């Protein structure tokens, strides 16, 4: 296989090693033996029925857990139930494996379509790969937030169809933290999807941080996991090239950004997050573009965090429930 790529050689100094070894502390609360308590999250999606909330509450309370928040959604025109609960528990009383089995029993009892439990302090972080084209603003923002511990993921690699010189700021950041950068130039007839699949096979989901390529249905089926994309506007407006210039010339008064799941139809996947900001005649193209890029960064990060915190659930065909 003729794979053209650049692997940035790790050059990890003491500061990076310190970051890598940093451990997460248990959540502390003003009641009970706070030092031993951990924080859990559980999401549930099943056909609606009587007693679901009671059973979920009893499952947690019977093992000494304490529910902190509980969100429930039951649509009026659809016989389905959605919930997300956050709770504290003592792992000495309720071991992690036993917790999984208890929630699995509930899943079988109510024929759940989705039942996921996560304990962020002890469960592995989600592994992601970030794909990007020429524009760096979203990627750089993700790297800085990850570096500061404000992004709950492990970035395993960055893949791009745009070459970057060794002195580029992004390359310096990646080299500093030992994150490999793969350059896979694409053409209309060669999207390098086989090579990309090989590089991302062990990730939990993908992030397209302004990756200006459309994946085929075969790629989406082969990968089989979620892909989060950021779009430069409130879909479906201003598609194609130079979106900021299009919107600026149209004299819009509101600009936006949309983060959504990738589907087989271009820019038609279920929406996770949208953000807007006002602009006016006082903006020039430079300030207009800057505001747009800032929205894209914020919107993408919010979507990734919501996804990692189990706040996003599929709803109907092309919608989401976001708690």
PDB file of N, CA and C in Angstrom, residues 109-183:
ATOM      1  N   UNK A 109     -35.493  -6.068  31.199  1.00  0.00           N
ATOM      2  CA  UNK A 109     -36.845  -5.967  31.732  1.00  0.00           C
ATOM      3  C   UNK A 109     -37.736  -5.080  30.868  1.00  0.00           C
ATOM      4  N   UNK A 110     -37.162  -3.970  30.359  1.00  0.00           N
ATOM      5  CA  UNK A 110     -37.958  -3.005  29.597  1.00  0.00           C
ATOM      6  C   UNK A 110     -37.642  -3.022  28.101  1.00  0.00           C
ATOM      7  N   UNK A 111     -36.914  -4.038  27.630  1.00  0.00           N
ATOM      8  CA  UNK A 111     -36.576  -4.159  26.206  1.00  0.00           C
ATOM      9  C   UNK A 111     -35.943  -2.879  25.663  1.00  0.00           C
ATOM     10  N   UNK A 112     -34.949  -2.390  26.364  1.00  0.00           N
ATOM     11  CA  UNK A 112     -34.331  -1.110  26.028  1.00  0.00           C
ATOM     12  C   UNK A 112     -33.586  -1.154  24.698  1.00  0.00           C
ATOM     13  N   UNK A 113     -33.711  -0.078  23.945  1.00  0.00           N
ATOM     14  CA  UNK A 113     -32.925   0.088  22.729  1.00  0.00           C
ATOM     15  C   UNK A 113     -31.514   0.589  23.055  1.00  0.00           C
ATOM     16  N   UNK A 114     -31.389   1.295  24.166  1.00  0.00           N
ATOM     17  CA  UNK A 114     -30.088   1.826  24.568  1.00  0.00           C
ATOM     18  C   UNK A 114     -30.051   1.942  26.083  1.00  0.00           C
ATOM     19  N   UNK A 115     -29.019   1.418  26.688  1.00  0.00           N
ATOM     20  CA  UNK A 115     -28.790   1.557  28.124  1.00  0.00           C
ATOM     21  C   UNK A 115     -27.289   1.605  28.332  1.00  0.00           C
ATOM     22  N   UNK A 116     -26.790   2.774  28.733  1.00  0.00           N
ATOM     23  CA  UNK A 116     -25.344   2.969  28.884  1.00  0.00           C
ATOM     24  C   UNK A 116     -25.069   3.581  30.242  1.00  0.00           C
ATOM     25  N   UNK A 117     -24.101   3.010  30.948  1.00  0.00           N
ATOM     26  CA  UNK A 117     -23.657   3.573  32.220  1.00  0.00           C
ATOM     27  C   UNK A 117     -22.194   3.936  32.100  1.00  0.00           C
ATOM     28  N   UNK A 118     -21.827   5.058  32.669  1.00  0.00           N
ATOM     29  CA  UNK A 118     -20.439   5.522  32.570  1.00  0.00           C
ATOM     30  C   UNK A 118     -20.018   6.158  33.890  1.00  0.00           C
ATOM     31  N   UNK A 119     -18.794   5.837  34.302  1.00  0.00           N
ATOM     32  CA  UNK A 119     -18.191   6.443  35.482  1.00  0.00           C
ATOM     33  C   UNK A 119     -16.923   7.149  35.001  1.00  0.00           C
ATOM     34  N   UNK A 120     -17.012   8.445  34.700  1.00  0.00           N
ATOM     35  CA  UNK A 120     -15.899   9.140  34.032  1.00  0.00           C
ATOM     36  C   UNK A 120     -14.567   9.064  34.767  1.00  0.00           C
ATOM     37  N   UNK A 121     -14.608   8.981  36.094  1.00  0.00           N
ATOM     38  CA  UNK A 121     -13.356   9.004  36.854  1.00  0.00           C
ATOM     39  C   UNK A 121     -12.541   7.716  36.717  1.00  0.00           C
ATOM     40  N   UNK A 122     -13.197   6.609  36.420  1.00  0.00           N
ATOM     41  CA  UNK A 122     -12.469   5.340  36.341  1.00  0.00           C
ATOM     42  C   UNK A 122     -12.590   4.662  34.976  1.00  0.00           C
ATOM     43  N   UNK A 123     -13.580   5.024  34.184  1.00  0.00           N
ATOM     44  CA  UNK A 123     -13.708   4.435  32.854  1.00  0.00           C
ATOM     45  C   UNK A 123     -12.704   5.068  31.897  1.00  0.00           C
ATOM     46  N   UNK A 124     -12.233   4.332  30.902  1.00  0.00           N
ATOM     47  CA  UNK A 124     -11.307   4.926  29.927  1.00  0.00           C
ATOM     48  C   UNK A 124     -11.968   6.093  29.192  1.00  0.00           C
ATOM     49  N   UNK A 125     -11.176   7.103  28.880  1.00  0.00           N
ATOM     50  CA  UNK A 125     -11.693   8.210  28.089  1.00  0.00           C
ATOM     51  C   UNK A 125     -12.011   7.726  26.677  1.00  0.00           C
ATOM     52  N   UNK A 126     -12.942   8.411  26.019  1.00  0.00           N
ATOM     53  CA  UNK A 126     -13.237   8.088  24.636  1.00  0.00           C
ATOM     54  C   UNK A 126     -12.023   8.409  23.771  1.00  0.00           C
ATOM     55  N   UNK A 127     -11.696   7.479  22.884  1.00  0.00           N
ATOM     56  CA  UNK A 127     -10.598   7.697  21.950  1.00  0.00           C
ATOM     57  C   UNK A 127     -11.160   8.239  20.639  1.00  0.00           C
ATOM     58  N   UNK A 128     -10.589   9.349  20.180  1.00  0.00           N
ATOM     59  CA  UNK A 128     -11.072   9.960  18.946  1.00  0.00           C
ATOM     60  C   UNK A 128      -9.907  10.246  18.005  1.00  0.00           C
ATOM     61  N   UNK A 129     -10.235  10.313  16.727  1.00  0.00           N
ATOM     62  CA  UNK A 129      -9.327  10.852  15.722  1.00  0.00           C
ATOM     63  C   UNK A 129      -9.983  12.105  15.171  1.00  0.00           C
ATOM     64  N   UNK A 130      -9.170  13.112  14.874  1.00  0.00           N
ATOM     65  CA  UNK A 130      -9.673  14.373  14.346  1.00  0.00           C
ATOM     66  C   UNK A 130      -9.240  14.499  12.899  1.00  0.00           C
ATOM     67  N   UNK A 131     -10.196  14.768  12.019  1.00  0.00           N
ATOM     68  CA  UNK A 131      -9.895  14.968  10.603  1.00  0.00           C
ATOM     69  C   UNK A 131     -10.076  16.444  10.266  1.00  0.00           C
ATOM     70  N   UNK A 132      -9.149  16.980   9.482  1.00  0.00           N
ATOM     71  CA  UNK A 132      -9.142  18.417   9.206  1.00  0.00           C
ATOM     72  C   UNK A 132      -8.581  18.654   7.816  1.00  0.00           C
ATOM     73  N   UNK A 133      -9.019  19.731   7.185  1.00  0.00           N
ATOM     74  CA  UNK A 133      -8.454  20.130   5.892  1.00  0.00           C
ATOM     75  C   UNK A 133      -7.512  21.312   6.104  1.00  0.00           C
ATOM     76  N   UNK A 134      -7.724  22.410   5.413  1.00  0.00           N
ATOM     77  CA  UNK A 134      -6.758  23.512   5.467  1.00  0.00           C
ATOM     78  C   UNK A 134      -6.935  24.394   6.692  1.00  0.00           C
ATOM     79  N   UNK A 135      -8.187  24.679   7.068  1.00  0.00           N
ATOM     80  CA  UNK A 135      -8.441  25.593   8.184  1.00  0.00           C
ATOM     81  C   UNK A 135      -8.122  24.931   9.521  1.00  0.00           C
ATOM     82  N   UNK A 136      -7.390  25.666  10.366  1.00  0.00           N
ATOM     83  CA  UNK A 136      -6.889  25.107  11.615  1.00  0.00           C
ATOM     84  C   UNK A 136      -7.678  25.500  12.858  1.00  0.00           C
ATOM     85  N   UNK A 137      -8.585  26.461  12.772  1.00  0.00           N
ATOM     86  CA  UNK A 137      -9.113  27.079  13.986  1.00  0.00           C
ATOM     87  C   UNK A 137      -9.811  26.087  14.913  1.00  0.00           C
ATOM     88  N   UNK A 138     -10.607  25.183  14.362  1.00  0.00           N
ATOM     89  CA  UNK A 138     -11.296  24.208  15.213  1.00  0.00           C
ATOM     90  C   UNK A 138     -10.317  23.199  15.804  1.00  0.00           C
ATOM     91  N   UNK A 139      -9.382  22.734  15.002  1.00  0.00           N
ATOM     92  CA  UNK A 139      -8.394  21.769  15.475  1.00  0.00           C
ATOM     93  C   UNK A 139      -7.541  22.366  16.582  1.00  0.00           C
ATOM     94  N   UNK A 140      -7.027  23.571  16.388  1.00  0.00           N
ATOM     95  CA  UNK A 140      -6.174  24.205  17.398  1.00  0.00           C
ATOM     96  C   UNK A 140      -6.949  24.398  18.700  1.00  0.00           C
ATOM     97  N   UNK A 141      -8.203  24.788  18.598  1.00  0.00           N
ATOM     98  CA  UNK A 141      -9.023  24.967  19.796  1.00  0.00           C
ATOM     99  C   UNK A 141      -9.190  23.640  20.543  1.00  0.00           C
ATOM    100  N   UNK A 142      -9.451  22.566  19.809  1.00  0.00           N
ATOM    101  CA  UNK A 142      -9.596  21.246  20.440  1.00  0.00           C
ATOM    102  C   UNK A 142      -8.298  20.831  21.133  1.00  0.00           C
ATOM    103  N   UNK A 143      -7.165  21.068  20.480  1.00  0.00           N
ATOM    104  CA  UNK A 143      -5.883  20.674  21.062  1.00  0.00           C
ATOM    105  C   UNK A 143      -5.573  21.453  22.334  1.00  0.00           C
ATOM    106  N   UNK A 144      -5.865  22.750  22.325  1.00  0.00           N
ATOM    107  CA  UNK A 144      -5.616  23.561  23.515  1.00  0.00           C
ATOM    108  C   UNK A 144      -6.519  23.135  24.668  1.00  0.00           C
ATOM    109  N   UNK A 145      -7.774  22.865  24.374  1.00  0.00           N
ATOM    110  CA  UNK A 145      -8.698  22.421  25.433  1.00  0.00           C
ATOM    111  C   UNK A 145      -8.289  21.047  25.956  1.00  0.00           C
ATOM    112  N   UNK A 146      -7.885  20.163  25.070  1.00  0.00           N
ATOM    113  CA  UNK A 146      -7.407  18.846  25.499  1.00  0.00           C
ATOM    114  C   UNK A 146      -6.156  18.978  26.368  1.00  0.00           C
ATOM    115  N   UNK A 147      -5.242  19.839  25.951  1.00  0.00           N
ATOM    116  CA  UNK A 147      -4.002  20.061  26.681  1.00  0.00           C
ATOM    117  C   UNK A 147      -4.277  20.573  28.095  1.00  0.00           C
ATOM    118  N   UNK A 148      -5.314  21.396  28.249  1.00  0.00           N
ATOM    119  CA  UNK A 148      -5.655  21.974  29.547  1.00  0.00           C
ATOM    120  C   UNK A 148      -6.605  21.101  30.355  1.00  0.00           C
ATOM    121  N   UNK A 149      -6.910  19.905  29.854  1.00  0.00           N
ATOM    122  CA  UNK A 149      -7.777  18.995  30.590  1.00  0.00           C
ATOM    123  C   UNK A 149      -9.243  19.345  30.531  1.00  0.00           C
ATOM    124  N   UNK A 150      -9.638  20.158  29.542  1.00  0.00           N
ATOM    125  CA  UNK A 150     -11.038  20.595  29.454  1.00  0.00           C
ATOM    126  C   UNK A 150     -11.814  19.870  28.353  1.00  0.00           C
ATOM    127  N   UNK A 151     -11.197  18.842  27.786  1.00  0.00           N
ATOM    128  CA  UNK A 151     -11.869  18.045  26.769  1.00  0.00           C
ATOM    129  C   UNK A 151     -11.750  16.579  27.178  1.00  0.00           C
ATOM    130  N   UNK A 152     -12.873  15.910  27.487  1.00  0.00           N
ATOM    131  CA  UNK A 152     -12.817  14.565  28.085  1.00  0.00           C
ATOM    132  C   UNK A 152     -12.596  13.444  27.082  1.00  0.00           C
ATOM    133  N   UNK A 153     -11.523  13.559  26.290  1.00  0.00           N
ATOM    134  CA  UNK A 153     -11.212  12.546  25.276  1.00  0.00           C
ATOM    135  C   UNK A 153      -9.707  12.337  25.224  1.00  0.00           C
ATOM    136  N   UNK A 154      -9.304  11.257  24.565  1.00  0.00           N
ATOM    137  CA  UNK A 154      -7.910  11.048  24.186  1.00  0.00           C
ATOM    138  C   UNK A 154      -7.825  11.169  22.670  1.00  0.00           C
ATOM    139  N   UNK A 155      -7.027  12.101  22.184  1.00  0.00           N
ATOM    140  CA  UNK A 155      -6.856  12.294  20.747  1.00  0.00           C
ATOM    141  C   UNK A 155      -5.748  11.361  20.274  1.00  0.00           C
ATOM    142  N   UNK A 156      -6.116  10.367  19.482  1.00  0.00           N
ATOM    143  CA  UNK A 156      -5.146   9.350  19.066  1.00  0.00           C
ATOM    144  C   UNK A 156      -4.376   9.746  17.819  1.00  0.00           C
ATOM    145  N   UNK A 157      -4.979  10.588  16.972  1.00  0.00           N
ATOM    146  CA  UNK A 157      -4.291  11.007  15.752  1.00  0.00           C
ATOM    147  C   UNK A 157      -5.036  12.167  15.114  1.00  0.00           C
ATOM    148  N   UNK A 158      -4.336  12.869  14.248  1.00  0.00           N
ATOM    149  CA  UNK A 158      -4.926  13.905  13.403  1.00  0.00           C
ATOM    150  C   UNK A 158      -4.654  13.519  11.961  1.00  0.00           C
ATOM    151  N   UNK A 159      -5.695  13.525  11.146  1.00  0.00           N
ATOM    152  CA  UNK A 159      -5.597  13.119   9.743  1.00  0.00           C
ATOM    153  C   UNK A 159      -6.016  14.294   8.877  1.00  0.00           C
ATOM    154  N   UNK A 160      -5.242  14.592   7.855  1.00  0.00           N
ATOM    155  CA  UNK A 160      -5.557  15.746   7.010  1.00  0.00           C
ATOM    156  C   UNK A 160      -5.260  15.452   5.550  1.00  0.00           C
ATOM    157  N   UNK A 161      -6.036  16.087   4.679  1.00  0.00           N
ATOM    158  CA  UNK A 161      -5.754  16.037   3.248  1.00  0.00           C
ATOM    159  C   UNK A 161      -4.979  17.279   2.805  1.00  0.00           C
ATOM    160  N   UNK A 162      -4.522  18.046   3.779  1.00  0.00           N
ATOM    161  CA  UNK A 162      -3.742  19.255   3.499  1.00  0.00           C
ATOM    162  C   UNK A 162      -2.389  19.148   4.190  1.00  0.00           C
ATOM    163  N   UNK A 163      -1.325  19.390   3.446  1.00  0.00           N
ATOM    164  CA  UNK A 163       0.018  19.289   4.013  1.00  0.00           C
ATOM    165  C   UNK A 163       0.332  20.508   4.865  1.00  0.00           C
ATOM    166  N   UNK A 164       1.084  20.278   5.936  1.00  0.00           N
ATOM    167  CA  UNK A 164       1.510  21.354   6.819  1.00  0.00           C
ATOM    168  C   UNK A 164       3.017  21.240   7.027  1.00  0.00           C
ATOM    169  N   UNK A 165       3.689  22.360   6.947  1.00  0.00           N
ATOM    170  CA  UNK A 165       5.134  22.356   7.115  1.00  0.00           C
ATOM    171  C   UNK A 165       5.533  22.051   8.544  1.00  0.00           C
ATOM    172  N   UNK A 166       6.775  21.647   8.755  1.00  0.00           N
ATOM    173  CA  UNK A 166       7.246  21.260  10.100  1.00  0.00           C
ATOM    174  C   UNK A 166       7.210  22.401  11.104  1.00  0.00           C
ATOM    175  N   UNK A 167       7.148  23.656  10.625  1.00  0.00           N
ATOM    176  CA  UNK A 167       7.134  24.795  11.540  1.00  0.00           C
ATOM    177  C   UNK A 167       5.723  25.285  11.853  1.00  0.00           C
ATOM    178  N   UNK A 168       4.717  24.616  11.322  1.00  0.00           N
ATOM    179  CA  UNK A 168       3.335  25.031  11.573  1.00  0.00           C
ATOM    180  C   UNK A 168       2.996  24.865  13.048  1.00  0.00           C
ATOM    181  N   UNK A 169       2.165  25.772  13.560  1.00  0.00           N
ATOM    182  CA  UNK A 169       1.786  25.748  14.972  1.00  0.00           C
ATOM    183  C   UNK A 169       1.127  24.428  15.347  1.00  0.00           C
ATOM    184  N   UNK A 170       0.271  23.904  14.461  1.00  0.00           N
ATOM    185  CA  UNK A 170      -0.413  22.638  14.728  1.00  0.00           C
ATOM    186  C   UNK A 170       0.604  21.509  14.853  1.00  0.00           C
ATOM    187  N   UNK A 171       1.571  21.453  13.972  1.00  0.00           N
ATOM    188  CA  UNK A 171       2.586  20.401  14.024  1.00  0.00           C
ATOM    189  C   UNK A 171       3.379  20.498  15.325  1.00  0.00           C
ATOM    190  N   UNK A 172       3.676  21.706  15.755  1.00  0.00           N
ATOM    191  CA  UNK A 172       4.404  21.892  17.012  1.00  0.00           C
ATOM    192  C   UNK A 172       3.590  21.354  18.189  1.00  0.00           C
ATOM    193  N   UNK A 173       2.278  21.648  18.191  1.00  0.00           N
ATOM    194  CA  UNK A 173       1.422  21.149  19.270  1.00  0.00           C
ATOM    195  C   UNK A 173       1.360  19.626  19.275  1.00  0.00           C
ATOM    196  N   UNK A 174       1.191  19.050  18.098  1.00  0.00           N
ATOM    197  CA  UNK A 174       1.095  17.594  18.001  1.00  0.00           C
ATOM    198  C   UNK A 174       2.412  16.928  18.406  1.00  0.00           C
ATOM    199  N   UNK A 175       3.515  17.482  17.948  1.00  0.00           N
ATOM    200  CA  UNK A 175       4.822  16.929  18.286  1.00  0.00           C
ATOM    201  C   UNK A 175       5.055  16.992  19.791  1.00  0.00           C
ATOM    202  N   UNK A 176       4.650  18.077  20.388  1.00  0.00           N
ATOM    203  CA  UNK A 176       4.847  18.258  21.826  1.00  0.00           C
ATOM    204  C   UNK A 176       4.140  17.178  22.636  1.00  0.00           C
ATOM    205  N   UNK A 177       2.993  16.731  22.139  1.00  0.00           N
ATOM    206  CA  UNK A 177       2.199  15.768  22.888  1.00  0.00           C
ATOM    207  C   UNK A 177       2.223  14.368  22.287  1.00  0.00           C
ATOM    208  N   UNK A 178       3.050  14.150  21.295  1.00  0.00           N
ATOM    209  CA  UNK A 178       3.198  12.812  20.742  1.00  0.00           C
ATOM    210  C   UNK A 178       1.984  12.310  19.994  1.00  0.00           C
ATOM    211  N   UNK A 179       1.215  13.217  19.398  1.00  0.00           N
ATOM    212  CA  UNK A 179       0.036  12.821  18.623  1.00  0.00           C
ATOM    213  C   UNK A 179       0.429  12.734  17.147  1.00  0.00           C
ATOM    214  N   UNK A 180       0.277  11.586  16.509  1.00  0.00           N
ATOM    215  CA  UNK A 180       0.697  11.454  15.100  1.00  0.00           C
ATOM    216  C   UNK A 180      -0.195  12.251  14.150  1.00  0.00           C
ATOM    217  N   UNK A 181       0.441  12.796  13.131  1.00  0.00           N
ATOM    218  CA  UNK A 181      -0.248  13.550  12.079  1.00  0.00           C
ATOM    219  C   UNK A 181      -0.057  12.805  10.757  1.00  0.00           C
ATOM    220  N   UNK A 182      -1.174  12.465  10.120  1.00  0.00           N
ATOM    221  CA  UNK A 182      -1.128  11.720   8.862  1.00  0.00           C
ATOM    222  C   UNK A 182      -1.619  12.616   7.728  1.00  0.00           C
ATOM    223  N   UNK A 183      -0.784  12.767   6.732  1.00  0.00           N
ATOM    224  CA  UNK A 183      -1.151  13.560   5.557  1.00  0.00           C
ATOM    225  C   UNK A 183      -1.572  12.607   4.443  1.00  0.00           C
TER     226      UNK A 183
END
